[in-house]
Coordinates of N, CA and C in Angstrom, one line a residue:
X1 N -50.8 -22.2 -7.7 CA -51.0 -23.5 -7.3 C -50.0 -24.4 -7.9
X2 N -49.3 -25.3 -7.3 CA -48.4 -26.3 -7.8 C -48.8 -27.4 -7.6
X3 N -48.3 -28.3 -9.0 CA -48.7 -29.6 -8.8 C -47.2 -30.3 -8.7
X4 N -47.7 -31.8 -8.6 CA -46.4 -32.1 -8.0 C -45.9 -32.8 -9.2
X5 N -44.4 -33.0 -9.6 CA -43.5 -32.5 -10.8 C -42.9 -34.1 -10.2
X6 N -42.2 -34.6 -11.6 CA -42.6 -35.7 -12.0 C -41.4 -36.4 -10.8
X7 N -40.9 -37.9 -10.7 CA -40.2 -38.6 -9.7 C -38.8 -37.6 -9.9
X8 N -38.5 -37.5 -8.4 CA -37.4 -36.7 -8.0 C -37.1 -35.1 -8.4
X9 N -38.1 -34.8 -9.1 CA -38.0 -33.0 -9.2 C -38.9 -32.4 -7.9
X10 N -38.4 -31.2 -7.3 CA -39.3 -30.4 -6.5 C -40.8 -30.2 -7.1
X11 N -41.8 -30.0 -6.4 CA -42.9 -29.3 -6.7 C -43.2 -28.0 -6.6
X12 N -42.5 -27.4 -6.1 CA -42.7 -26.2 -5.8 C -42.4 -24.8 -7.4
X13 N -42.9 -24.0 -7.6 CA -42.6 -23.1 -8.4 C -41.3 -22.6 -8.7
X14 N -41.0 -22.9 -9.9 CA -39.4 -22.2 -10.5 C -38.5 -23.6 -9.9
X15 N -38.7 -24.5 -9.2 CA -37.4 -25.6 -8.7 C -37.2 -27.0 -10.1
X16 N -38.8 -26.8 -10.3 CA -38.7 -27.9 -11.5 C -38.5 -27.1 -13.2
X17 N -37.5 -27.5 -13.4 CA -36.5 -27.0 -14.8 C -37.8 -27.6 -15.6
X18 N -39.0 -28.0 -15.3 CA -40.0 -28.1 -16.8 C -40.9 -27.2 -16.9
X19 N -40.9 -26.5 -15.4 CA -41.9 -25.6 -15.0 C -41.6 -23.9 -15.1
X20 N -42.4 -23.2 -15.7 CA -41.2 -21.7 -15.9 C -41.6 -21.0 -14.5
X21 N -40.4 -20.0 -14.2 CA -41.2 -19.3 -13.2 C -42.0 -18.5 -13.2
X22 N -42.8 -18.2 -12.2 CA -43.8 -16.8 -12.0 C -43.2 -15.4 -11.9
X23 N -44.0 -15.2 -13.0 CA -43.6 -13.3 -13.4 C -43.1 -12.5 -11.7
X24 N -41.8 -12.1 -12.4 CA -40.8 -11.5 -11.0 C -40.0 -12.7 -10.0
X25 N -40.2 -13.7 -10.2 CA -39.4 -14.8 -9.5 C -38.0 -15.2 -10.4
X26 N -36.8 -15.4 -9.3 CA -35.7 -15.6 -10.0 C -35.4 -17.0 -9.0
X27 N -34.3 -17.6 -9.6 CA -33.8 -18.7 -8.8 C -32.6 -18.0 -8.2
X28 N -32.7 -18.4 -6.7 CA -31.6 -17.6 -5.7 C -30.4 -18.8 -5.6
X29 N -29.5 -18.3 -5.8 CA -28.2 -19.1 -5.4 C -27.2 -18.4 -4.6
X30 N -25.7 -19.4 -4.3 CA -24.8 -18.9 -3.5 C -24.7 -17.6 -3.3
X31 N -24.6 -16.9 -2.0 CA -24.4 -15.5 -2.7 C -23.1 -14.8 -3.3
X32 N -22.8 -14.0 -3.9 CA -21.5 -13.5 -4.3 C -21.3 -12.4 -3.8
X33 N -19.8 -12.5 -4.0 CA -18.9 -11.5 -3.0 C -18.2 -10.4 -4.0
X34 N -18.0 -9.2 -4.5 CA -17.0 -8.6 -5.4 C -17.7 -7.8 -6.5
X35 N -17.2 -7.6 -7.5 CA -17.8 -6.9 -8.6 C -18.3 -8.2 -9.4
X36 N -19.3 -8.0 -9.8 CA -20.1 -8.7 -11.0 C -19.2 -9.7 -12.3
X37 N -19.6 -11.1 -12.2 CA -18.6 -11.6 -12.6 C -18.6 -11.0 -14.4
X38 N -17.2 -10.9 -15.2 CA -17.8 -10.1 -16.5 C -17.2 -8.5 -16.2
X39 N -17.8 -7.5 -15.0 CA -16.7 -6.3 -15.2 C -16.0 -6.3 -13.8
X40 N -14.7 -5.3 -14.9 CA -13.2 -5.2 -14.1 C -13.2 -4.2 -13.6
X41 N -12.9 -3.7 -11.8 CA -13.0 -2.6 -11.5 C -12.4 -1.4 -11.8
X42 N -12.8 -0.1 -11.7 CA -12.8 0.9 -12.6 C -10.7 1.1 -12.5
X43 N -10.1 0.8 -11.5 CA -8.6 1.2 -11.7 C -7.7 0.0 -12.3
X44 N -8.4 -1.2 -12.4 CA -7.5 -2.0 -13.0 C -6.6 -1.3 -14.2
X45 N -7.2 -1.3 -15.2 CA -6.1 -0.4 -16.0 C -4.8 0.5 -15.7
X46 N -5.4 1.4 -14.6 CA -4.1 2.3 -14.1 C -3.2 1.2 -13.2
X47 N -3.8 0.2 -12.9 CA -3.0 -1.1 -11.9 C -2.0 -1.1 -13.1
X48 N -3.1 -2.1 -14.2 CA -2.0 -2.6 -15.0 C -0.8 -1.4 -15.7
X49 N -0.8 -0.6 -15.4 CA -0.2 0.4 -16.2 C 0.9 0.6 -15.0
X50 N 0.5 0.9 -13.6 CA 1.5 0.9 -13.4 C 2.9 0.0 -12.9
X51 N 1.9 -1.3 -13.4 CA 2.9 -2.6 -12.9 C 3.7 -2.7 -15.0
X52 N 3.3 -1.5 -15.5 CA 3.6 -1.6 -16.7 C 5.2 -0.6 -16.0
X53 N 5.2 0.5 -15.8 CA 6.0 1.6 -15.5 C 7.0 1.0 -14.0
X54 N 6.5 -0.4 -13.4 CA 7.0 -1.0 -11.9 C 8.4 -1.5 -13.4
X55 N 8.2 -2.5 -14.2 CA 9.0 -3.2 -15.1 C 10.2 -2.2 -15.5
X56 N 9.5 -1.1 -16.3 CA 10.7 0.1 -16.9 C 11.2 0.6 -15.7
X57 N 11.3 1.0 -14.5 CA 11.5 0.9 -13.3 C 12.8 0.1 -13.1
X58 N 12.9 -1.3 -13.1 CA 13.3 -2.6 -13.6 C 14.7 -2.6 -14.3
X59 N 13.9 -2.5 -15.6 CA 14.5 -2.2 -16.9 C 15.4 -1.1 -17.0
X60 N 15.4 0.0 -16.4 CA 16.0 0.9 -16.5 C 17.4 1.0 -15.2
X61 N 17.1 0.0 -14.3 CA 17.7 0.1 -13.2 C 19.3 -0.7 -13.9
X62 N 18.8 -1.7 -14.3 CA 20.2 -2.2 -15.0 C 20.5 -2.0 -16.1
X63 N 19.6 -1.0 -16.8 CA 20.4 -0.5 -18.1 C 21.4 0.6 -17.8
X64 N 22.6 0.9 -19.1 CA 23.7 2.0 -18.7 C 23.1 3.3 -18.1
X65 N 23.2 3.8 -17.4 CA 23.3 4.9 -16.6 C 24.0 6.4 -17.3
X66 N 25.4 5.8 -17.3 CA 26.6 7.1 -17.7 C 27.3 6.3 -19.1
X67 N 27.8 7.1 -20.3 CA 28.3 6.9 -21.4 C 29.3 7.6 -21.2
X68 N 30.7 7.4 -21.5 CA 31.4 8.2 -21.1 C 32.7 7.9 -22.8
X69 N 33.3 8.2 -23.5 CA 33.9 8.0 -24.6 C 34.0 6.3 -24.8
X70 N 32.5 5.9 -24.9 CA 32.2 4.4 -26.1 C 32.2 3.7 -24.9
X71 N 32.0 3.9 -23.1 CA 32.4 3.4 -22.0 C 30.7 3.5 -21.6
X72 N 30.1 2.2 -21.0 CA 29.2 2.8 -20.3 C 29.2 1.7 -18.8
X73 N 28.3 2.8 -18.1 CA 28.7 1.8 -16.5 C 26.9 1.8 -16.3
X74 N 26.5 0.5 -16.0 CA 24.9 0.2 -15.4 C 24.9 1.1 -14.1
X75 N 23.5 1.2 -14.3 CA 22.9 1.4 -12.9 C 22.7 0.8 -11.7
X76 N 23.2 -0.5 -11.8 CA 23.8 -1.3 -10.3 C 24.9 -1.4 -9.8
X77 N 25.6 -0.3 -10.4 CA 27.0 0.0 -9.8 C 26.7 1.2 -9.0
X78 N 25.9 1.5 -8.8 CA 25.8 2.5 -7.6 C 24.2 2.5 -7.4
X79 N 23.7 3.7 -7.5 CA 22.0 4.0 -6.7 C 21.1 2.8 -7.7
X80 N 21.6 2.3 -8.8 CA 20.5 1.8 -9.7 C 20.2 -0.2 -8.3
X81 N 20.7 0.0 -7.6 CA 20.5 -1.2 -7.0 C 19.4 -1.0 -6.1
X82 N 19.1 0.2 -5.8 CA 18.1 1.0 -5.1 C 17.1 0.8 -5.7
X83 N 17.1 1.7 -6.4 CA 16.0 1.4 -7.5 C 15.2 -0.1 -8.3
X84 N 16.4 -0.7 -8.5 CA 15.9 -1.8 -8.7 C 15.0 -3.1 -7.9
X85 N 15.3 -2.9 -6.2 CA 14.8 -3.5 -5.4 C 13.3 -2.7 -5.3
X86 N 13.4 -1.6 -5.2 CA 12.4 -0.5 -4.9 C 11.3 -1.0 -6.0
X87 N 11.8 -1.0 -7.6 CA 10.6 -1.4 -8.6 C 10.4 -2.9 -8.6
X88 N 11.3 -3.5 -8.4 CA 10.2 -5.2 -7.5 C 9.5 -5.3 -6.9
X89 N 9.7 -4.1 -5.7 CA 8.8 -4.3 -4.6 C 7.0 -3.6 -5.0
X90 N 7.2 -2.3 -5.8 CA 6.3 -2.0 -6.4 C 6.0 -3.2 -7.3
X91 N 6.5 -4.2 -8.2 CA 5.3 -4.9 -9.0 C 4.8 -6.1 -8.1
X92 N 5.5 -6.5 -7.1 CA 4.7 -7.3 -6.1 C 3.8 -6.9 -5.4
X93 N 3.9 -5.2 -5.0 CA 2.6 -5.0 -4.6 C 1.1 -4.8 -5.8
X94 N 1.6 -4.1 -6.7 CA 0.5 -4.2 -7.5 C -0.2 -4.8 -8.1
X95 N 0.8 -6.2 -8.3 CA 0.3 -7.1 -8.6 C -0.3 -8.0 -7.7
X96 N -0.8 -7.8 -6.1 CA -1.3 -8.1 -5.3 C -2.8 -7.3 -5.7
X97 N -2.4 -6.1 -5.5 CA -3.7 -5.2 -6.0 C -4.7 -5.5 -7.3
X98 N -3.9 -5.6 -8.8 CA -5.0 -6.4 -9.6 C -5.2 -7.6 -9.3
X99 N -5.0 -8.8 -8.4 CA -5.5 -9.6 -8.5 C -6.7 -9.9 -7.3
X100 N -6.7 -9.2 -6.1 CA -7.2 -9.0 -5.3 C -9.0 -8.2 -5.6
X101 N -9.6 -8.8 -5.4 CA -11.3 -8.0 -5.3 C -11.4 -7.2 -4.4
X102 N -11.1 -7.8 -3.1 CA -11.1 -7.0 -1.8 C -10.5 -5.7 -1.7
X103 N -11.3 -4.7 -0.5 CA -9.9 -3.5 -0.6 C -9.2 -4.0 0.2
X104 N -7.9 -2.9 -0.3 CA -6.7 -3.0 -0.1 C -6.3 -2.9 1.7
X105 N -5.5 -3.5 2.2 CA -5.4 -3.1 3.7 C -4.1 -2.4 4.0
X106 N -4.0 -1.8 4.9 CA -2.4 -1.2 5.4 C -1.8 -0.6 4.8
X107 N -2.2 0.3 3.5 CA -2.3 1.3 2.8 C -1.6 1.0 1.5
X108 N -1.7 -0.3 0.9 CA -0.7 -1.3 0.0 C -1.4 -0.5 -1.5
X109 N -2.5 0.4 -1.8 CA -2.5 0.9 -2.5 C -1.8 2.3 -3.1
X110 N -0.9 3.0 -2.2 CA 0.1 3.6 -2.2 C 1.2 3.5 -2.0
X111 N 1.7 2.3 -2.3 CA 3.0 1.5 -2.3 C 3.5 2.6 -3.3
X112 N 3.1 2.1 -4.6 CA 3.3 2.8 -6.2 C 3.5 4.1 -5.9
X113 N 2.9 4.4 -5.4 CA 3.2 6.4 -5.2 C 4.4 6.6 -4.8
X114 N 4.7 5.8 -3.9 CA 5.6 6.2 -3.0 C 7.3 5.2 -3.9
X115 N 6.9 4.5 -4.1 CA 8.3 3.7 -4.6 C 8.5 5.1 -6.1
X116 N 7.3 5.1 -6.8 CA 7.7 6.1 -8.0 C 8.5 7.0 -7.9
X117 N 7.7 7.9 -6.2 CA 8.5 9.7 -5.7 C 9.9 9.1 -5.5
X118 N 10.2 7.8 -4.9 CA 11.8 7.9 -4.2 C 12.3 7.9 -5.2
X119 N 11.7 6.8 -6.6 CA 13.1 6.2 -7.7 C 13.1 7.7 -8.5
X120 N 12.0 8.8 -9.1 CA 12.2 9.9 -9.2 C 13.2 10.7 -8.3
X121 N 13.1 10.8 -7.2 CA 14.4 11.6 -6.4 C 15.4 10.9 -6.6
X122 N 15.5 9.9 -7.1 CA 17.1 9.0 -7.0 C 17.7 9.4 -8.4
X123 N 16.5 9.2 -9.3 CA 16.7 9.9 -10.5 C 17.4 11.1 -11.2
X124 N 16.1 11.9 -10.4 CA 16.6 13.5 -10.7 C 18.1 13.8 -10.3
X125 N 18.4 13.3 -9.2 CA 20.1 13.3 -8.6 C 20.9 13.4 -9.1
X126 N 20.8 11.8 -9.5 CA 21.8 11.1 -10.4 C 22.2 12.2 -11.3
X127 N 21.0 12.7 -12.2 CA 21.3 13.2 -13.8 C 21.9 14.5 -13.5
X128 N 21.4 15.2 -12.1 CA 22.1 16.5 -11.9 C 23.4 16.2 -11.2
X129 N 24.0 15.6 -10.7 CA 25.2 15.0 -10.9 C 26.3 14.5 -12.1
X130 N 25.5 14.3 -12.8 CA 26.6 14.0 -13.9 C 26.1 14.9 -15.1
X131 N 25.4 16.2 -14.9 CA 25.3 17.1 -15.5 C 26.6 18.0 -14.9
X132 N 27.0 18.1 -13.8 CA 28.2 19.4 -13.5 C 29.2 18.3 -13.5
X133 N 29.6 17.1 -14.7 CA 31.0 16.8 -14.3 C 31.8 17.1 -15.9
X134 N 31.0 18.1 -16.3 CA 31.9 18.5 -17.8 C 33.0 19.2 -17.2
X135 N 34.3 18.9 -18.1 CA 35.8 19.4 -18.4 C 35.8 19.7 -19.7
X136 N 36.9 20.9 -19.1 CA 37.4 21.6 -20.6 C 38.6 20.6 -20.8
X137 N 38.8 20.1 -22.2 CA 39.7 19.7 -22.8 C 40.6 19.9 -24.2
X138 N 41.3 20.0 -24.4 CA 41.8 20.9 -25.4 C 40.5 22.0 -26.3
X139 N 40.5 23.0 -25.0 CA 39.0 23.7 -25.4 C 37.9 23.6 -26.0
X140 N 37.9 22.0 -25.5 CA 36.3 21.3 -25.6 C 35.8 21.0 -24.7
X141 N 34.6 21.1 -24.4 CA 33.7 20.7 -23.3 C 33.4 19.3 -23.2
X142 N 33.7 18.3 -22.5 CA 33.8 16.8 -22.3 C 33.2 16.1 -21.3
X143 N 32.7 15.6 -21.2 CA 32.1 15.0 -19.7 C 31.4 13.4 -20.3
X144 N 30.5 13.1 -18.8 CA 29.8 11.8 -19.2 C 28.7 12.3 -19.8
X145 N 27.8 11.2 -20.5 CA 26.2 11.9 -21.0 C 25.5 10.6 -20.6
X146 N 24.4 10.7 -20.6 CA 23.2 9.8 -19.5 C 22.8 9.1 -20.4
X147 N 22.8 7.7 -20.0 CA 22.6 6.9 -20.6 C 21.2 6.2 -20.7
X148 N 20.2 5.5 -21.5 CA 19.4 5.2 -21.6 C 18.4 4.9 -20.2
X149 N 19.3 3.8 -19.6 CA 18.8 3.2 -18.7 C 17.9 4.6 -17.3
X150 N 18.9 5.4 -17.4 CA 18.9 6.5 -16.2 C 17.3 7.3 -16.8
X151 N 17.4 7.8 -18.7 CA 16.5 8.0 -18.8 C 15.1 7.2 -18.8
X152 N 15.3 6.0 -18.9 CA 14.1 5.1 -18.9 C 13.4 5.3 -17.0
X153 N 14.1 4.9 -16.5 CA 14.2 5.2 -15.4 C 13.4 6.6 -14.3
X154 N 13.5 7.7 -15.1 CA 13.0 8.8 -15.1 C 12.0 8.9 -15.7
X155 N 11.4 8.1 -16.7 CA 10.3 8.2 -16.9 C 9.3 7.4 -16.7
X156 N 9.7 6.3 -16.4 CA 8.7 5.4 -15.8 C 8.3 5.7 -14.3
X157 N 9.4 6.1 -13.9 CA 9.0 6.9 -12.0 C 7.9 7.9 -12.1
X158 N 8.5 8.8 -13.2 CA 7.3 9.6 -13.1 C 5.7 9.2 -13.8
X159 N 5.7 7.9 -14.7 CA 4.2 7.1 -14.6 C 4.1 6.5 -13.8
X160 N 4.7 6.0 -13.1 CA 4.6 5.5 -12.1 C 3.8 6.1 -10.8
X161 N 4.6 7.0 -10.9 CA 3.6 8.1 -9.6 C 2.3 8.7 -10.1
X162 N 2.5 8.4 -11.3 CA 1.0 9.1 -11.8 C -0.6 7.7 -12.1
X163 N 0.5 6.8 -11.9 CA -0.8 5.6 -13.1 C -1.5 5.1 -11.0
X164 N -0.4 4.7 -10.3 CA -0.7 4.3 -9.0 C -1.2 5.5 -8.2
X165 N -1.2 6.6 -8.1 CA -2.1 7.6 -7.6 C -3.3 7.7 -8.1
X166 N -3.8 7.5 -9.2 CA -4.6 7.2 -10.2 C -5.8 6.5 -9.8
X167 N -4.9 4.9 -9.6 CA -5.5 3.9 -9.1 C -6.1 3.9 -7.5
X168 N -4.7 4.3 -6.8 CA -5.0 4.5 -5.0 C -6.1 5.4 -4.8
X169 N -6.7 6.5 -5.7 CA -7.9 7.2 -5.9 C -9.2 7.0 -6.2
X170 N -8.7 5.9 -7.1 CA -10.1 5.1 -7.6 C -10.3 3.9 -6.9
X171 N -9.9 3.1 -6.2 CA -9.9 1.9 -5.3 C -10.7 2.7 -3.9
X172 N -10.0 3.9 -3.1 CA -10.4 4.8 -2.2 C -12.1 4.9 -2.8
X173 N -12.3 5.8 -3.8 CA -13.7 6.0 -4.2 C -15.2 4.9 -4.0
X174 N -14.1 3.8 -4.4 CA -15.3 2.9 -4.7 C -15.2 1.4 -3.6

């Protein structure tokens, strides 16, 4: 039974804030769209990780590549410019993906996979290329040696392909 609740409050049960509700009644509001405000869906972390590995990606594109006696030449002097477009384009996509609730459309959660495997094949290349350019020189063996950037590079491709597969599997699941 409800009585009627004082000038300008409802009368009805649970509307008037003096009145408590009846056992099992909730007050219904807007409805919500997404995960529960409070938790983050289960791949954000491998998102953030691999928009962590999109950066070293990045990072490694314009660091030196080849050392050659106290000489070194970046990675945007040849494939590192590749690469470097390639790991922008991966943290603009991912960074679409953590910020997004919705799933993903047009298969934008295997962006990452796929930018990782190329800058990997660009990678591995590179290093086996300037692995067979040793010379004998007054019966020393001399050549270039790989420079930071090429290794950072190599390794962030390969988190890369691992943190966004990761993710593109767990986004898929749920």
């Amino acid at each position: 039974m409800s009585h009627p609740g004082p000038e300008g409050y409802p009368s009805t049960p649970g509307q008037n804030p003096q009145q408590p509700l009846p056992q099992g009644l909730r007050p219904e509001g807007p409805p919500t769209y997404g995960p529960p405000v409070g938790t983050a869906p289960k791949h954000r972390p491998m998102l953030i990780g691999a928009l962590a590995a999109s950066a070293g990606i990045i990072i490694g594109s314009i660091g030196p590549w080849v050392t050659f006696l106290g000489i070194s030449v970046g990675g945007t002097e040849g494939d590192g410019v590749i690469t470097l477009i390639l790991g922008a384009l991966a943290a603009a996509a991912l960074g679409v993906l953590v910020t997004r609730t919705a799933p993903p459309r047009f298969g934008l959660q295997w962006a990452g996979t796929a930018v990782g495997a190329i800058c990997l094949l660009v990678a591995i290349y590179d290093m086996a290329n300037l692995s067979t350019e040793d010379e004998e020189f007054f019966g020393q063996m001399i050549g270039p040696d790989i420079g930071w950037g090429l290794w950072l590079l190599l390794l962030s491709s390969i988190a890369l392909c691992a943190t966004a597969t990761i993710a593109a599997i767990q986004m898929r699941r749920s």
